[in-house]
PDB file of C-alpha atoms in Angstrom:
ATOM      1  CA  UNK A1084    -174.952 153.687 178.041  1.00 45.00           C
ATOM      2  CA  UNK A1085    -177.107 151.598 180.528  1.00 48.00           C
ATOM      3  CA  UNK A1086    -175.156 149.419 182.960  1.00 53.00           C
ATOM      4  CA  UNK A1087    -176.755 146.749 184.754  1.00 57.00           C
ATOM      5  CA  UNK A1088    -174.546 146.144 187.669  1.00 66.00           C
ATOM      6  CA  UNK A1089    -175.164 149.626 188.725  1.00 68.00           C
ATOM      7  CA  UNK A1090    -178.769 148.745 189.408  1.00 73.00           C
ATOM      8  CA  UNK A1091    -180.389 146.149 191.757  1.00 75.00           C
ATOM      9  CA  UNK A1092    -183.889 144.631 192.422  1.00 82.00           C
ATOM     10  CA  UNK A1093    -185.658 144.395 195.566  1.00 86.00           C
ATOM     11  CA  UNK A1094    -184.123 140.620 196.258  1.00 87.00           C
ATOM     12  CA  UNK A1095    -180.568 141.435 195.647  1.00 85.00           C
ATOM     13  CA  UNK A1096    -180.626 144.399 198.172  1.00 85.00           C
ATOM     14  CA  UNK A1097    -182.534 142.512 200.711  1.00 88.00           C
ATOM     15  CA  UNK A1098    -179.713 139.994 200.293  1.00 87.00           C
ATOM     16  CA  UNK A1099    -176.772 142.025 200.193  1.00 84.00           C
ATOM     17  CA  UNK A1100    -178.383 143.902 203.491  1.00 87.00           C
ATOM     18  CA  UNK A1101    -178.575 140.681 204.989  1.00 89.00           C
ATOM     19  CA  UNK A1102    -174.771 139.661 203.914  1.00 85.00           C
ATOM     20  CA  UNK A1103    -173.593 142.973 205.794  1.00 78.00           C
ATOM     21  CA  UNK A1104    -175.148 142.518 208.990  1.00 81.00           C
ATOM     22  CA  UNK A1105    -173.769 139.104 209.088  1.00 81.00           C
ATOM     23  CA  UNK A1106    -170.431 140.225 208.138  1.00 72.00           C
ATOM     24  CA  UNK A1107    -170.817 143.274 211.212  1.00 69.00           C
ATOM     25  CA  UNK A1108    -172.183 140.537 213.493  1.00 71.00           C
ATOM     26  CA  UNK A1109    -169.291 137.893 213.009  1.00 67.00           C
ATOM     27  CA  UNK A1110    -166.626 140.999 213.242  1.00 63.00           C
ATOM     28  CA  UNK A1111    -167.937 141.193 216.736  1.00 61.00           C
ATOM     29  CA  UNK A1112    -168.653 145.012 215.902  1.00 59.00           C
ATOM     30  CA  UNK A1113    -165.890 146.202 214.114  1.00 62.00           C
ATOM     31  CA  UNK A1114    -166.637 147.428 211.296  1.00 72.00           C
ATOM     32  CA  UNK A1115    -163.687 149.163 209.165  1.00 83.00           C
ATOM     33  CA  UNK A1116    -159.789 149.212 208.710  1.00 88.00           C
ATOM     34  CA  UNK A1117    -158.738 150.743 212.303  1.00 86.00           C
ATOM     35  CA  UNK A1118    -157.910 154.134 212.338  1.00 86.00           C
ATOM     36  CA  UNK A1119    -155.641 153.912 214.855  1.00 85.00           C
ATOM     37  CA  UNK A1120    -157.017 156.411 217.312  1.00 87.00           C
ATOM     38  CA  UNK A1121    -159.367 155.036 219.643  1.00 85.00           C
ATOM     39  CA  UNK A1122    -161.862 157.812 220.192  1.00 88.00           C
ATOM     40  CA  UNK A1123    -162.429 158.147 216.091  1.00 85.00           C
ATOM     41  CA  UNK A1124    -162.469 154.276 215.829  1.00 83.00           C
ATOM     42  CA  UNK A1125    -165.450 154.498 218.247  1.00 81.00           C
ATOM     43  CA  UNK A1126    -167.436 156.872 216.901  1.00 83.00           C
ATOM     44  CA  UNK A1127    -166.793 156.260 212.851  1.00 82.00           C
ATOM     45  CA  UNK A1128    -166.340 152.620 213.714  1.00 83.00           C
ATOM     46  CA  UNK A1129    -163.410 152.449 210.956  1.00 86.00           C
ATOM     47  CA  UNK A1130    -162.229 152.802 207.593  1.00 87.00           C
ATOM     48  CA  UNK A1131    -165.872 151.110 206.203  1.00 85.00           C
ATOM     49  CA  UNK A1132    -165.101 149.390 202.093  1.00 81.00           C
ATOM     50  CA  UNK A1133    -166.665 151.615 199.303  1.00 82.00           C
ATOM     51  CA  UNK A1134    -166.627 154.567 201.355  1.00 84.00           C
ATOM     52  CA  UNK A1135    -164.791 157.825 200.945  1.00 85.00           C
ATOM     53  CA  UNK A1136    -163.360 159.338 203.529  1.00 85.00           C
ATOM     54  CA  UNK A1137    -162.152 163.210 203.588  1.00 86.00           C
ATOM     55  CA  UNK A1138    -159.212 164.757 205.959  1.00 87.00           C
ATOM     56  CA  UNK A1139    -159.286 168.564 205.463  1.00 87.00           C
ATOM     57  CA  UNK A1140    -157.788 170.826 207.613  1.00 88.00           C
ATOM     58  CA  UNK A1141    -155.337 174.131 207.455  1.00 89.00           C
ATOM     59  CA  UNK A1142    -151.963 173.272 206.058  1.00 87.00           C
ATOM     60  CA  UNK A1143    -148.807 172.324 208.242  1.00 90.00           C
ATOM     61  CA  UNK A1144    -151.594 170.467 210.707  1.00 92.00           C
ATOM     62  CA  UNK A1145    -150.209 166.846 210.840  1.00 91.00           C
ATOM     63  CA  UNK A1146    -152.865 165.604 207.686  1.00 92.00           C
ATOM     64  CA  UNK A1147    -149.611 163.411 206.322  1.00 93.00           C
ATOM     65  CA  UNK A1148    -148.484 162.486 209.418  1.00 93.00           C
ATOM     66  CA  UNK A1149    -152.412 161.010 209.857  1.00 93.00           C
ATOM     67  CA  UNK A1150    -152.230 159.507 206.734  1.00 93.00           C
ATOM     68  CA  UNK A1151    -149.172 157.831 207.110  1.00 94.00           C
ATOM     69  CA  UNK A1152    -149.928 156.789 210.773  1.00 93.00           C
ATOM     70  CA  UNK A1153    -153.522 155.500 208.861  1.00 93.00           C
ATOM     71  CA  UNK A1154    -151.184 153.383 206.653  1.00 94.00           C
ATOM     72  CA  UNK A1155    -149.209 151.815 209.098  1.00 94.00           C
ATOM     73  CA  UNK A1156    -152.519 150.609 210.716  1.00 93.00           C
ATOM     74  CA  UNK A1157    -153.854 149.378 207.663  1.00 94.00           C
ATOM     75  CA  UNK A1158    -150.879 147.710 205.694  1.00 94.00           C
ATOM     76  CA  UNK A1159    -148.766 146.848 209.153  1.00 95.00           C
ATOM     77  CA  UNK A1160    -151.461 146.498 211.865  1.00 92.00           C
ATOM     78  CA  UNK A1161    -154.254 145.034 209.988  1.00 92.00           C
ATOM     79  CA  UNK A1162    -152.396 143.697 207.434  1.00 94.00           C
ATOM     80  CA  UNK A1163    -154.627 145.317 204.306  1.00 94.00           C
ATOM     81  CA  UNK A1164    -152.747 145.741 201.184  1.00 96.00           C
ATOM     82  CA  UNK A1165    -152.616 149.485 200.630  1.00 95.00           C
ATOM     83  CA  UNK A1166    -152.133 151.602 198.457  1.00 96.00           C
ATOM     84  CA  UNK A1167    -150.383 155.275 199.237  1.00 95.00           C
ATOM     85  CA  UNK A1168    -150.611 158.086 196.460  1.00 94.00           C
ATOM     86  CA  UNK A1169    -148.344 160.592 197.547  1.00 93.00           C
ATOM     87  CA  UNK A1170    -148.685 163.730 195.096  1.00 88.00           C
ATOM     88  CA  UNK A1171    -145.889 166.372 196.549  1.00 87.00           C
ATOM     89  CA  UNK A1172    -143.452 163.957 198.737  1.00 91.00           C
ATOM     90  CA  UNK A1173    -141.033 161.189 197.327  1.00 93.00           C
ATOM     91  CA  UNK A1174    -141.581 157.449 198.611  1.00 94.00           C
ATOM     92  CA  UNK A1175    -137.938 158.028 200.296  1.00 94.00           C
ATOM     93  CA  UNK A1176    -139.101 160.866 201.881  1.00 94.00           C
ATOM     94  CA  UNK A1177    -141.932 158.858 203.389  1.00 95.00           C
ATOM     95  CA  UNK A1178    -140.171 155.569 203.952  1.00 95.00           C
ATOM     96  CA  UNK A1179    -138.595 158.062 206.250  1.00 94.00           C
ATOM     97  CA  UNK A1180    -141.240 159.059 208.445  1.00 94.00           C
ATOM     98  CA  UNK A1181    -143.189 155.941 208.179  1.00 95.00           C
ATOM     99  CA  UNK A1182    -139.560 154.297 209.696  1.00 95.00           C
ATOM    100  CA  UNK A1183    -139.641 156.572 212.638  1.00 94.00           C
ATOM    101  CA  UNK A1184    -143.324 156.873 213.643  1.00 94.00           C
ATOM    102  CA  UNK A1185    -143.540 152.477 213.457  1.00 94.00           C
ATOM    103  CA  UNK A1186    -140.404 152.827 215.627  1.00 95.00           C
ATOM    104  CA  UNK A1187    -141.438 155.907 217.709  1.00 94.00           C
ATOM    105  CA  UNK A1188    -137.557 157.780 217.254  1.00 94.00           C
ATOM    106  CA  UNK A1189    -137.641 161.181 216.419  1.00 93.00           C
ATOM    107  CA  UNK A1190    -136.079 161.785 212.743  1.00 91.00           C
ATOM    108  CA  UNK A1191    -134.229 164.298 214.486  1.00 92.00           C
ATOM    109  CA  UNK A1192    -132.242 161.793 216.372  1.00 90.00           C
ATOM    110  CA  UNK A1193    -130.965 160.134 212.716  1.00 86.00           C
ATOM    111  CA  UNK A1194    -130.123 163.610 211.200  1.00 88.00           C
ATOM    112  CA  UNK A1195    -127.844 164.680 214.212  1.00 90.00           C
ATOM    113  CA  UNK A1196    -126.904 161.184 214.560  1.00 88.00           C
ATOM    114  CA  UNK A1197    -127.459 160.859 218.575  1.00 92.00           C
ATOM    115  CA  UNK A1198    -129.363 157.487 218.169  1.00 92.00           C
ATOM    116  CA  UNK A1199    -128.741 155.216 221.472  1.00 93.00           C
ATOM    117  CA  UNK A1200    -128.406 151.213 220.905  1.00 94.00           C
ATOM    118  CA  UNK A1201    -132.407 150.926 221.819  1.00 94.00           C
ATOM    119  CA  UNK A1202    -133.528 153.333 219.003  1.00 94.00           C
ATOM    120  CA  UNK A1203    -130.933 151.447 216.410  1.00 94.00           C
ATOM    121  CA  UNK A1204    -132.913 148.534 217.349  1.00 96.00           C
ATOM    122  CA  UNK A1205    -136.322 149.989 217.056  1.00 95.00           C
ATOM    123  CA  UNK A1206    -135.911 151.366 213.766  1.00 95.00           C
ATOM    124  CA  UNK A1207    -134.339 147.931 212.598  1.00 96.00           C
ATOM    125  CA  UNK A1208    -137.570 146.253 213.959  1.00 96.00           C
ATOM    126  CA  UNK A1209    -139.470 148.962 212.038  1.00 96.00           C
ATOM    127  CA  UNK A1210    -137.972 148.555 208.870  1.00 96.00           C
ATOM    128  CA  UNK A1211    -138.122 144.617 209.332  1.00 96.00           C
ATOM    129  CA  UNK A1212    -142.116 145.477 209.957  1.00 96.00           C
ATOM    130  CA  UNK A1213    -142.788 147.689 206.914  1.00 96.00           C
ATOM    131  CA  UNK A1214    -140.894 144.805 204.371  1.00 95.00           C
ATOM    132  CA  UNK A1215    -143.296 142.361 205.853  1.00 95.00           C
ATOM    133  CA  UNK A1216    -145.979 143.882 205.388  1.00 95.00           C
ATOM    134  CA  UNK A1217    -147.983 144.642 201.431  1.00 94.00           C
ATOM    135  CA  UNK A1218    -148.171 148.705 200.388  1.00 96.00           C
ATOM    136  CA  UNK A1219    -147.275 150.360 197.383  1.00 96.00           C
ATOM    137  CA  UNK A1220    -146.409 153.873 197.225  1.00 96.00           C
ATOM    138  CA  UNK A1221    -147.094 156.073 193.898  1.00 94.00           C
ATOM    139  CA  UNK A1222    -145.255 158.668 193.916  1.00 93.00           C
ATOM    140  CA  UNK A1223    -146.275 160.355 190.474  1.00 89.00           C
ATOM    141  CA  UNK A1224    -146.273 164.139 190.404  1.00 84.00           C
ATOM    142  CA  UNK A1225    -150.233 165.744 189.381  1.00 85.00           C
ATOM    143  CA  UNK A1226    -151.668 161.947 188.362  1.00 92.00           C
ATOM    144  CA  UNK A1227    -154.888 161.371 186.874  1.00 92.00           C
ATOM    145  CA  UNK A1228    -158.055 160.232 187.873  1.00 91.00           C
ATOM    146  CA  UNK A1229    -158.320 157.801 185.633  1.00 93.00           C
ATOM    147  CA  UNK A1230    -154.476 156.782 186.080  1.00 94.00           C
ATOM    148  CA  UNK A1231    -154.941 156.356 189.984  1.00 93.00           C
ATOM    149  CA  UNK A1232    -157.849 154.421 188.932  1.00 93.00           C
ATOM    150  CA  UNK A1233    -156.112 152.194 186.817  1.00 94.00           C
ATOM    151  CA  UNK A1234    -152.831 151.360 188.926  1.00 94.00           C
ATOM    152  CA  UNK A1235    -155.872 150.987 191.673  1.00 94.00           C
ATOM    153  CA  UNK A1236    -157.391 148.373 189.905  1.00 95.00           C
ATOM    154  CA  UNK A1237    -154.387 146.757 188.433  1.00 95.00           C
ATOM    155  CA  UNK A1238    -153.257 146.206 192.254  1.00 96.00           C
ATOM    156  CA  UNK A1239    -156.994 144.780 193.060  1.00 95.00           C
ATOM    157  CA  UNK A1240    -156.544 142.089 190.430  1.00 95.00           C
ATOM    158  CA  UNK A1241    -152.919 141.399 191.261  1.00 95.00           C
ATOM    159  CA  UNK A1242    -152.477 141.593 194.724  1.00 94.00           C
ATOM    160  CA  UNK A1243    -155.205 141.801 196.687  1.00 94.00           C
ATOM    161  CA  UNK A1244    -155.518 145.698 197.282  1.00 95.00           C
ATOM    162  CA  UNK A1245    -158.082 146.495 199.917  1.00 93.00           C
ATOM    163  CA  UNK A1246    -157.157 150.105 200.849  1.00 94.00           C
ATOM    164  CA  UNK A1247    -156.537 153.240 199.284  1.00 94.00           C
ATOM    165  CA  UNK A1248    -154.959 156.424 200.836  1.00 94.00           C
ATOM    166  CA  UNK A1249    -154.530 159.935 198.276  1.00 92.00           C
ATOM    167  CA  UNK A1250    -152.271 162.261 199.772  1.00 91.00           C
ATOM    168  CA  UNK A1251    -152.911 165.928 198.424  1.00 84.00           C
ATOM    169  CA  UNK A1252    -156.341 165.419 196.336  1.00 83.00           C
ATOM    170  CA  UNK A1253    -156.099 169.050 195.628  1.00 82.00           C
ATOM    171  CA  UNK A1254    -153.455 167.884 192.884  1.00 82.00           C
ATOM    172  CA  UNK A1255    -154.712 165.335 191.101  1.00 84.00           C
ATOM    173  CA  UNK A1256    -155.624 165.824 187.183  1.00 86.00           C
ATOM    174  CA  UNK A1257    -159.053 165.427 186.263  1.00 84.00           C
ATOM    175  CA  UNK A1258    -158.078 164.091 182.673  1.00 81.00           C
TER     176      UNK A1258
END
């Protein structure tokens, strides 16, 4: 079935080219959702919109803990609504480390319950952070494609979404 909005003359792209370099220009070169880390945020200038970007990497490497530390830039830093599709961990589970990493205590702290009056504050101020700020986490075991899709969507028209982080890709359904 042909689809028009997938194609565009000569004029339209000269326009929409035009559109992004004023866009790059007035963001006074930044160009993406912050990563976070300084030396990737230089040279991939960003989270850029419509692109997709791939973490791979051995397992038990810190890919979560990049991801999450992504979505605290995005939803908390930046502001972005985002959206978080966790595929093997519960949205307690990382409520949990997204607590501690915005208030830089070590879980470990919590669980043997040595936390000193500055880290009860910090993780307050954390949690205080993360209500303020506009994320969803989906927590659905082996989703679809065409479910993430729709949720996805359903959050554009509704609230704004303007980020979208899959944890575990390996997992999702094709149908």
């Amino acid at each position: 079935r042909f689809r028009a909005e997938y194609f565009h003359d000569s004029i339209e792209s000269v326009h929409l080219v035009k559109e992004e370099i004023a866009r790059r220009i007035a963001s006074a070169g930044k160009q993406g959702i912050s990563m976070g880390i300084n030396d990737l945020d230089c040279r991939l200038k960003g989270f850029k919109r419509s692109e997709l970007t791939l973490l791979a990497a051995r397992p038990s490497v810190g890919k979560t803990a990049f991801s999450l530390h992504c979505m605290i830039q995005s939803a908390v830093m930046e502001r972005v609504p985002t959206l978080y599709q966790s595929i093997e961990m519960s949205a307690a589970s990382l409520m949990m480390r997204l607590v501690h990493s915005l208030a830089n205590v070590p879980m470990a702290n919590v669980e043997d319950n040595i936390l000193n009056e500055n880290q009860e504050l910090a993780i307050d101020q954390a949690e205080t952070r993360l209500a303020g700020s506009s994320f969803w986490i989906d927590e659905s075991a082996a989703p679809s494609i065409a479910q993430i899709s729709a949720r996805a969507r359903r959050l554009k028209a509704n609230s704004g979404l303007g980020f979208i982080i899959i944890d575990y890709l390996q997992l999702i359904r094709a149908r």
